[in-house]
Amino acid sequence: MESLLVLTLLSSLWAFLAGSACCQRPAVVNIGAVFTFDSIIGRAAKVAMEAAVSDVNADPSILNGTKLNLVMADTHCNVLVGSIGAFQVLEKDVVAIVGPQSSVVAHMVLQIANNLQVPLISYAATDPTLSALQFPFFLRTTQSDAYQMTAMADLIDFYEWKEVIMIFVDDDYGRNGISTLTDELDKRMFKISYKIPLPSHFNLSEITAILNKSKLLGPRVYVVHVNPDPRLSIFKIAHQLDMMTSDYVWLATDWLSTTLDSVRLVQQTSINILQGVVVLRQHIPESSQKTTLWSRLRKMLPEDSRNSSLNVYALSAYDTIQVVARAIDKFLNEGRSITFSLKNKFHDLNTSRMPWGKLKIFDDGALLLSILLQANFTGLSGHIEFNSDRNIVTRGYEVINIDQTGLRSVGYWSNVTGFTIQSPETLKQKQISYSHLNQTLGNVTWPGGKTEKPRGWVLADNERPLIIGVPHRVSFVEFVTAVNGSHKNIEGYCIDLFNEARKLVPYDVPYRLIPFGNGYSNPSYDDLVKNVANGIFDAAVGDIAIVTNRTRIVDFSQPFASTGLVIVAPIKNSKSNAWVFLKPFTVEMWCVTSASFFMIGAVIWLLEHRVNDDFRGPPKRQLMTVILFSFSTLFKTNQEATVSPLGRMVMVVWLFLLMVITSSYTASLTSILTVQQLSSPIKGLDDLITNEQPIGYQVGSFAYSYLTESLYVPRSRLVSLGSPEEYEAALLKGPFRKGGVAAIVDELPYMELFLSGRNDFGMIGQPFTKSGWGFAFQRGSPLAVDMSTAILKLSENGKLQKIHEKWFCRMGCPAERRRKSEPIQLHLVSFWGLYLLCGAFSLVALFIFLLRIVRQFARYIRQQKESSQAELVSSNSNSSWTQVIYKFIDFVDEKEEAIKRLFRKHDTQNQANR
């Protein structure tokens, strides 16, 4: 029993001692630093990290009782040396690595850190591809180039430069940065037109050759993304090559601001070289702590580096040490111990030359990483907090302009507000809300000392003029042609228009016109446009139709002439026709009008026969009266006057109808007699397609492809024609002779010029395509937009019409001679309301008349029955009804006055009998 009690006490004591040993804070914690000592960033970062370690060890609130030890290794900006340095640091049981500053070295070192589960925190590696997804143990306390390239793309967009030239160092840092910028520019419909990669260690002759070559390009906006260079080699050579003038724009990423910030006193020579450059700089809020720190750091620098100054990466390096120290402190405060394990992939690779077996896995590296990600405090470089990508939350960028006075801030950028002239912390303090819609920057002094925004591109200069292709036409030369095939003597409507438009472009455009074609037949306009797309020509000027397949490969200017495909065929004049007076009315209209004359004559006769002596007499006379009465009203020669109220009512409506009909007939007949009516066997496009007859087209025109590809006309039916004379000969031969055609399909301006002075041919119908002529330019050419604006100005000030009259109105402008689809005729549908009104009045009048007659006849029959002289009615009902009908007809034929006398007489007799 006693032995068991002793064993229990010993076990408890052992557990207590073991736990105390486990939870005891270590005396020293090692962290590594892998970077290039002798570099602009490295020199400042080294003293900054040493100062940070000193401050941490002197601060009892951080790592109280534990000393932070910094183990440094020089990478010499080399991947292999950097990897060896990382191994040397990791052998010291470091719990985190600060650095490396180079993105190239970071890719390799991160592979090692990930395998050993050691968090790696970089203060200078800005490569956007260093992502948390690929490298889970990677963090950075500097801003990723993903933000910087977004800021650069916004800057290019702010000044509306469509194309830029990119100069970059050809490594992971440069290539990945340029790739990000390309994506951002694509979102804004801009592009990098030319990329200039530089080796990591370039020489002056290489830069000179590359920049000289770039002078031949159109864009003049350069974006420079290289490593910090204290010699400013690129700008010195650009200055020697006269590339720092007012025609150029130079933009630089933060490598240049870092370089200039790292030199305490910038020489005036460097300022002169860099005048007009706009550069981005990571925004660091001003603070007294930052000023105090730099005073300390200057004293820590070597003697030969005392002229150096503070840059943002030094502050980030200082804050990185603070982040790591605070995370280790929290890690230890949670009772965790720092332990390493030899179970790793390198253990079995131990050799005498490379001690791989000494590399250990940090057992709680993932836990320390999670604590690091929880960082949330304000350091000297600004607020320290990591986002979901394990990058520092962006603090934005400052836009710096270099002028004669030195570096001058012109604004700030953040991914929330865009460009503003107030710093982000000022906006936050004043609670001012900005949006991307109200972006603004201060005045910028551009290269050459000008304050006006440079155009950013040069289309051509005297050394390399714009090469413009011109169709060498052999027919319709009024539009454009090369006289004797010489590029010095090219004239025509299109050339005059181009020259006038060029005068309205706000810059000089040196150019050279090159004839395109063999001079024996009209060239293919599709081939001309393809040569522009392929870069053989910079542009094409001429009568070039803007059609779909061409707009896919080049940019066109605003159309300067409206056009479309039309049909031209032989015609004959049908104006001198003996029966032309019948054309104003359709057959239906003539039939209804003629019938109405007879109907009105019959109605008026019925209404007037009993009361008007003019409508009585022998049957032959009454028949003629019915036939001629309505026609006589047409010429106002009728001798018969209406007496009855019903007859007069019908006549009023009839005369109104007659007035409308006659005036409309007169107007239509006048139009037919004064306007030439043309007739042709081809009535329109459908007839042309279905009649299987030959169709002519102009050589080189897009009419051929349209007829075959869109209208599916067999190629065997198409006959190529090269000149107006060939047009005329083919049309005169007709479709049934060899070489003849039934019609020609070509563009409207050509056909108007062809028909000028030719009366045997005419246009059939309307243009069946809608298009226009424009000048062709390479895709993205700024001249396309400026020429479009110039063409609109020419149209507004009337010069466009004057140029047209100069070339096509010497003998009178070509008249538009288009055949109407059908004669101008009046249809019944236009007058059916009037006829309906007249018929309705006539029927109402007849109904009232018949009702009155029936009443009188019934009274007459009653009187006959009451009369003692009435004859007995036969017992045969059919005979009785026949007699009644005959009596009714005789009654109607009687004069109204006679019937009234008979009624009065009967009434008198009845009174006498009473």
PDB file of C-alpha atoms in Angstrom, residues 113 200 258 274 291 357 391 464 477 486 535 571 579 588 615 667 751 755 854 860:
ATOM      1  CA  ALA A 113       8.497  26.725 -46.507  1.00  0.00           C
ATOM      2  CA  SER A 200      17.214  41.019 -65.445  1.00  0.00           C
ATOM      3  CA  THR A 258      10.996  53.443 -54.361  1.00  0.00           C
ATOM      4  CA  LEU A 274      12.450  62.330 -65.383  1.00  0.00           C
ATOM      5  CA  THR A 291       9.743  60.347 -38.879  1.00  0.00           C
ATOM      6  CA  GLY A 357      18.348  15.654 -42.525  1.00  0.00           C
ATOM      7  CA  ASN A 391      -2.658  39.967 -48.749  1.00  0.00           C
ATOM      8  CA  ARG A 464       7.311  56.807 -91.761  1.00  0.00           C
ATOM      9  CA  VAL A 477     -12.872  56.956-112.511  1.00  0.00           C
ATOM     10  CA  SER A 486       1.366  57.020-110.257  1.00  0.00           C
ATOM     11  CA  GLY A 535      -0.883  45.574 -91.939  1.00  0.00           C
ATOM     12  CA  ILE A 571     -37.050  50.323-120.191  1.00  0.00           C
ATOM     13  CA  TRP A 579     -55.801  54.657-123.439  1.00  0.00           C
ATOM     14  CA  GLU A 588     -63.018  47.808-110.141  1.00  0.00           C
ATOM     15  CA  PHE A 615     -89.262  62.610-116.479  1.00  0.00           C
ATOM     16  CA  ALA A 667     -55.171  64.997-110.275  1.00  0.00           C
ATOM     17  CA  MET A 751     -25.798  53.380-111.456  1.00  0.00           C
ATOM     18  CA  LEU A 755     -27.845  56.454-116.189  1.00  0.00           C
ATOM     19  CA  VAL A 854     -98.109  51.947-101.054  1.00  0.00           C
ATOM     20  CA  TYR A 860    -106.973  54.007-103.937  1.00  0.00           C
TER      21      TYR A 860
END
